[in-house]
C-alpha positions as a Markdown table, in Angstrom:
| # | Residue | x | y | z |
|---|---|---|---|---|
| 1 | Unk | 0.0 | 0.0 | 0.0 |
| 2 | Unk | 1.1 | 3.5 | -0.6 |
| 3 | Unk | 1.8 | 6.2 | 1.5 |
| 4 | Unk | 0.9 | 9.9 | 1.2 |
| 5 | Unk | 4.2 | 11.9 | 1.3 |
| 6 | Unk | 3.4 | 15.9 | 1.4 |
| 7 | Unk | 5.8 | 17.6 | -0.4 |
| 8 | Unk | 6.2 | 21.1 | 1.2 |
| 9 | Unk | 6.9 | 23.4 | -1.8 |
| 10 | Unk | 4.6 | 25.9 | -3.6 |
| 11 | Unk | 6.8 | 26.1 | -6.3 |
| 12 | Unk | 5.4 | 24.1 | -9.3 |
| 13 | Unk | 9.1 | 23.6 | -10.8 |
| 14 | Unk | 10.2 | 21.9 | -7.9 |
| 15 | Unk | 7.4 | 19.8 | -7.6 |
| 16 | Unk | 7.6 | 18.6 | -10.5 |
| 17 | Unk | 11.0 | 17.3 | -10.5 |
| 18 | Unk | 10.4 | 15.6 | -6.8 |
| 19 | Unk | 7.6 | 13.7 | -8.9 |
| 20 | Unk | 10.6 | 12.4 | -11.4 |
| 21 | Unk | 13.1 | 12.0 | -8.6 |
| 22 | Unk | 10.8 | 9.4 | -6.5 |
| 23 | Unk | 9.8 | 7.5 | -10.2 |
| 24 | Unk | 13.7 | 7.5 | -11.1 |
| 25 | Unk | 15.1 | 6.4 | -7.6 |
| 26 | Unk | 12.3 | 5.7 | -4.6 |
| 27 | Unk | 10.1 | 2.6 | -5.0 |
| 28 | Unk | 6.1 | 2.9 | -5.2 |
| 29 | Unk | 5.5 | 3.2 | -1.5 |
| 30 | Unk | 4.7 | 6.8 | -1.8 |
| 31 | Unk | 2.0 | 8.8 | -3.4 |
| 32 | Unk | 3.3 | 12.5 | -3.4 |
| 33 | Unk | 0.6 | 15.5 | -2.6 |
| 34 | Unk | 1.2 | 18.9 | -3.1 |
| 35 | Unk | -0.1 | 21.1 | -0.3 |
| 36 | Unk | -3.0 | 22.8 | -2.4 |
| 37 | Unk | -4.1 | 18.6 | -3.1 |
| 38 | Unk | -4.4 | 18.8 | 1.2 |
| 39 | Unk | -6.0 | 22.2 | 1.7 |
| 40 | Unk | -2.7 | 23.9 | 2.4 |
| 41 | Unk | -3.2 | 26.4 | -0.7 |
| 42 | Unk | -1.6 | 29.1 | 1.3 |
| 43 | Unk | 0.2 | 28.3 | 3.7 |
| 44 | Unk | 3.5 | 29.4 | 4.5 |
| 45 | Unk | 6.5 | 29.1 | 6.3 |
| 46 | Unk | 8.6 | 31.9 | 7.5 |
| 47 | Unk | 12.3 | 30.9 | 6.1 |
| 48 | Unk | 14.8 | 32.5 | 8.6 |
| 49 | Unk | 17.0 | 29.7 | 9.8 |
| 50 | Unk | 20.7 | 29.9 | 10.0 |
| 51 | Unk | 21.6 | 26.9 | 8.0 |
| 52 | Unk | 20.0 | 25.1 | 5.5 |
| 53 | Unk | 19.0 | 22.0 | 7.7 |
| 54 | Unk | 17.1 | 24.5 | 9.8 |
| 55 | Unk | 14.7 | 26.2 | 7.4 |
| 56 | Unk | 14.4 | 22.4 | 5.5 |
| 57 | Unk | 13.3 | 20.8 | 9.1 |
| 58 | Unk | 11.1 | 23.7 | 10.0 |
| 59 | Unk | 9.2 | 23.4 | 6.6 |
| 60 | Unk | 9.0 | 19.5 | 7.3 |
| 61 | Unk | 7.5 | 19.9 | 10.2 |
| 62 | Unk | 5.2 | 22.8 | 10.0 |
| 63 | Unk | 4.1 | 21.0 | 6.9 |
| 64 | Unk | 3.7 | 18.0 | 8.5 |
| 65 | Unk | 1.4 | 19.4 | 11.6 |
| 66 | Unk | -0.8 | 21.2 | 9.2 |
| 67 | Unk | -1.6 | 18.3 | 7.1 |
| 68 | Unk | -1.5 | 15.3 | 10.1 |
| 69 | Unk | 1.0 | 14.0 | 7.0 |
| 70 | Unk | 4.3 | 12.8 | 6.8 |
| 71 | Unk | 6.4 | 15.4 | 5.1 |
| 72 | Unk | 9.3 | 16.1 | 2.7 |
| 73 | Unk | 10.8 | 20.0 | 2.4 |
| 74 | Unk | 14.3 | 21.3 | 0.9 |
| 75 | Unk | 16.3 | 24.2 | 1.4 |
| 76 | Unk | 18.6 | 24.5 | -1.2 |
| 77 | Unk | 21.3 | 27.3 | -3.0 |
| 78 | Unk | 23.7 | 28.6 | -4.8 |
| 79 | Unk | 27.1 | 28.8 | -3.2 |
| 80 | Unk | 29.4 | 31.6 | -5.1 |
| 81 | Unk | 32.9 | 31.6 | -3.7 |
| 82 | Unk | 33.7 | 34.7 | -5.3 |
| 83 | Unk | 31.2 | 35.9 | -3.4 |
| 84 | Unk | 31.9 | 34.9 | -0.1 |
| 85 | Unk | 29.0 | 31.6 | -0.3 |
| 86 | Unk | 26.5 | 33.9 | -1.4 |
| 87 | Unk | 23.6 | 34.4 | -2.4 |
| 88 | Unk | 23.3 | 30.7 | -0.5 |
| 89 | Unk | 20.7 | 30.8 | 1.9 |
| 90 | Unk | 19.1 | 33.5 | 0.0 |
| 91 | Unk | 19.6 | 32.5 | -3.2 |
| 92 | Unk | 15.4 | 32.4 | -4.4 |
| 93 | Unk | 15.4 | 36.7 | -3.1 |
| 94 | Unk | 18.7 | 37.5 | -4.0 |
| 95 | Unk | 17.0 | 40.3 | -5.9 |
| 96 | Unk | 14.3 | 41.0 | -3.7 |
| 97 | Unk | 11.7 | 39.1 | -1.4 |
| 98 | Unk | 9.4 | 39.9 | -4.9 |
| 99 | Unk | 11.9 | 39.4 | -7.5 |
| 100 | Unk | 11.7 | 36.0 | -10.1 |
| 101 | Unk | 14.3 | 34.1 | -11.3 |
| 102 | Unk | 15.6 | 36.1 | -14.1 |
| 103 | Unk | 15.9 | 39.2 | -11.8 |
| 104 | Unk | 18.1 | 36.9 | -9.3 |
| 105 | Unk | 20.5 | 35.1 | -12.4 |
| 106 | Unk | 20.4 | 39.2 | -13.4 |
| 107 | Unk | 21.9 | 40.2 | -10.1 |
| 108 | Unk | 24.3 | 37.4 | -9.7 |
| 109 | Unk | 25.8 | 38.2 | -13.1 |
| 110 | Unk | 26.5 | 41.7 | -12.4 |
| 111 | Unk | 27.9 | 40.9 | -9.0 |
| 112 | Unk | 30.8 | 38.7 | -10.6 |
| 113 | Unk | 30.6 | 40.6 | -14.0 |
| 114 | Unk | 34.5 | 41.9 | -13.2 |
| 115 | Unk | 35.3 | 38.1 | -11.9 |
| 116 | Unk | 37.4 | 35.6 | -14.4 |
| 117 | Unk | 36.1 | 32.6 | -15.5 |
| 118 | Unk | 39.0 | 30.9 | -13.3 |
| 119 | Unk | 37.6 | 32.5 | -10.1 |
| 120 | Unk | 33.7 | 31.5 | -10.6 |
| 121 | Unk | 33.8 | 28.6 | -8.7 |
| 122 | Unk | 29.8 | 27.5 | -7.4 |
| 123 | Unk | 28.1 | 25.0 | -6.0 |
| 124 | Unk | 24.7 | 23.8 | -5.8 |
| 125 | Unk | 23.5 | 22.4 | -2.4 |
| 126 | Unk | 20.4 | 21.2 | -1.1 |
| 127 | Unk | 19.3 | 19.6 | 2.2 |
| 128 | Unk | 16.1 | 17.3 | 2.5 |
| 129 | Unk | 14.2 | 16.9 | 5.9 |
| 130 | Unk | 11.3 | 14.5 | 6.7 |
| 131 | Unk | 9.2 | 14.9 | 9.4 |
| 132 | Unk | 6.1 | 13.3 | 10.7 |
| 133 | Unk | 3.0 | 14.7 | 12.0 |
| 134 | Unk | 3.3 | 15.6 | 15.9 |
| 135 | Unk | 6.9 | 14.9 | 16.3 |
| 136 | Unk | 10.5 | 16.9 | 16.6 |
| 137 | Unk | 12.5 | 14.1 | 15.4 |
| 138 | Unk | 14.0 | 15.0 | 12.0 |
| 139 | Unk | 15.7 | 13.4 | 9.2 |
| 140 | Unk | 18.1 | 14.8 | 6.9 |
| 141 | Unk | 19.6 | 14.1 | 3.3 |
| 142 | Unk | 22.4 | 16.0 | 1.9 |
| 143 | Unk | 23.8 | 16.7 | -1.6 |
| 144 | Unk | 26.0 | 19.3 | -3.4 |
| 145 | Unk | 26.8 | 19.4 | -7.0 |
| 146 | Unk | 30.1 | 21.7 | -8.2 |
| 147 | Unk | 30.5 | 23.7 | -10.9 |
| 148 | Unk | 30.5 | 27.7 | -11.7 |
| 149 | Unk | 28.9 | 30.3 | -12.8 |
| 150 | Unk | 29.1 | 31.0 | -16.4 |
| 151 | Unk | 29.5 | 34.6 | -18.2 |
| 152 | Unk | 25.7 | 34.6 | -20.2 |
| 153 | Unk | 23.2 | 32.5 | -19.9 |
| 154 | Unk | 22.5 | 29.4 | -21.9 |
| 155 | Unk | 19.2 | 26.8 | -22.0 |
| 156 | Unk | 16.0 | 26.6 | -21.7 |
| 157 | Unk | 15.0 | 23.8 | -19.6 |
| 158 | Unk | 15.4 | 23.8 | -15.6 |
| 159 | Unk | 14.2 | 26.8 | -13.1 |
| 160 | Unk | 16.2 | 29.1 | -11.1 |
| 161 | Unk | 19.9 | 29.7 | -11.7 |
| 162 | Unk | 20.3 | 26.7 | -13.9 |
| 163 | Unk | 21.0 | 28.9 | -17.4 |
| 164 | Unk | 23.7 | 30.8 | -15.8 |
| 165 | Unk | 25.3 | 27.2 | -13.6 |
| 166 | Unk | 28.0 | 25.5 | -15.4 |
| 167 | Unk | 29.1 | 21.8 | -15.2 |
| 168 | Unk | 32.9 | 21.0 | -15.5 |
| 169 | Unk | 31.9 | 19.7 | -18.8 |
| 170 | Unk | 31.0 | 23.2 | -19.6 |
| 171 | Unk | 27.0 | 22.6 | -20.3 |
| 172 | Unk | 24.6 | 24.5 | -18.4 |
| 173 | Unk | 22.0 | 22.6 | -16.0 |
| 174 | Unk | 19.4 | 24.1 | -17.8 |
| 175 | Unk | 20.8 | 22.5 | -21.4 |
| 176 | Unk | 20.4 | 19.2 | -19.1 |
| 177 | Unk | 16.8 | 17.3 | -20.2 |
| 178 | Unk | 14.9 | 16.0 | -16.5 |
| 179 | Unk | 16.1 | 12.8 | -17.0 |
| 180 | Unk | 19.9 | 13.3 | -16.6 |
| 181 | Unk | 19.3 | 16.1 | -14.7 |
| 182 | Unk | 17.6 | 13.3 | -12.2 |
| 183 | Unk | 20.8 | 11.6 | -12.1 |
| 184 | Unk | 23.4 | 14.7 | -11.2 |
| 185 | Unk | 21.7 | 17.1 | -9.4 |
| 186 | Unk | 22.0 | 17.7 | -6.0 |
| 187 | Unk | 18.5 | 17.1 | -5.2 |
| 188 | Unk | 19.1 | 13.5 | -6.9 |
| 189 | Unk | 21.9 | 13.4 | -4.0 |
| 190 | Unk | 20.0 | 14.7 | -1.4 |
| 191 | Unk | 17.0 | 12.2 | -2.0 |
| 192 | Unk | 19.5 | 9.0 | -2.3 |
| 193 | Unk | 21.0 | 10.5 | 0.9 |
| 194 | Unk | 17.9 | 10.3 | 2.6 |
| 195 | Unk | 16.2 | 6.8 | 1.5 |
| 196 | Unk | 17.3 | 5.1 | 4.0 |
| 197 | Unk | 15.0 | 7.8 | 6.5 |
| 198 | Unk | 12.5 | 7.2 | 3.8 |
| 199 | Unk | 12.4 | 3.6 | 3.8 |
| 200 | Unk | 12.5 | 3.7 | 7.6 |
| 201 | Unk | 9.2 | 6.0 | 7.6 |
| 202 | Unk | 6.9 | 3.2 | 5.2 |
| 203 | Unk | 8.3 | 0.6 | 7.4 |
| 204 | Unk | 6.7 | 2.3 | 10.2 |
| 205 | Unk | 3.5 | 3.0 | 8.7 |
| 206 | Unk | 3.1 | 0.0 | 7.3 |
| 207 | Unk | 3.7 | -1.8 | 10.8 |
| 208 | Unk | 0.8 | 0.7 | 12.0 |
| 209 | Unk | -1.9 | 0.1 | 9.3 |
């Protein structure tokens, strides 16, 4: 029997590629549910952790409550070392709390538009939590994929800063179709990381059913 899994993200990008994760690399003992598909069309999270593994596990678990579900939420970013780690924590309002995507790859290339190609060294990192309903404990999955930040951007495929993020074999993550994305990206790590937590979670509901 499948499980319901609440995936705590608005963002319909993400969610999608969550979907395709779980089909490339988790077996069927989940059925994932966006938070509108539980009457959680607006709700929110205040984001304002120090670390990544804070604002993923808050997510998770406010999710969670709100639903009586268990839960998946992600913090990820982009890492600049140029720029001192930034805009990493901040990376989806590096423009502004209002700003979109293109405003934020906009901003990043101007901050490094003086920096050599040698010195745009980046990487992508993203930690997983899962939480369930009425509980503190949290689990964690990490993953981090290198590369740098490119001079223009390049692809049209992917969300976020993936036209302007270069692999070492120079293509951007946005020239990258879902599938082999799947397979590289640092959510891809971050969910492998974690399948042991999620195995451990159906275990458990399955002895309680």
């Amino acid at each position: 029997m499948a499980h319901q899994l609440l995936i705590a993200t608005g963002n319909p990008g993400k969610l999608r590629e969550f979907r395709e994760l779980f089909d490339a690399h988790v077996d069927s003992k989940w059925e994932l549910v966006a938070p509108v598909e539980v009457g959680l069309k607006d709700f929110t999270v205040v984001e304002d952790g120090e670390t990544y593994a804070e604002n993923a596990g808050r997510k998770a678990r406010s999710y969670s409550n709100a639903a009586g579900l268990p839960a998946l939420a992600d913090d990820s970013g982009l890492e600049v070392d140029a720029l001192d780690g930034a805009p990493g924590l901040y990376s989806a309002r590096y423009a502004g709390e209002a700003a979109d995507d293109a405003a934020n790859r906009a901003k990043l290339l101007q901050a490094l538009a003086n920096i050599p190609t040698e010195r745009r060294a980046a990487r992508f990192r993203c930690l997983i939590a899962l939480a369930f309903p009425y509980t503190t404990n949290v689990r964690l999955g990490e993953g981090v994929v290198e590369g740098s930040i490119a001079m223009h951007e390049r692809g049209d495929l992917g969300f976020g800063y993936d036209p302007v993020f270069a692999l070492p074999d120079g293509r951007r993550m946005a020239e990258l179709d879902l599938a082999e994305k799947n397979r590289i990206s640092h959510r891809a790590q971050a969910l492998a990381n974690a399948a042991w937590a999620l195995d451990a979670m159906a275990q458990t509901l399955d002895r309680s059913s």
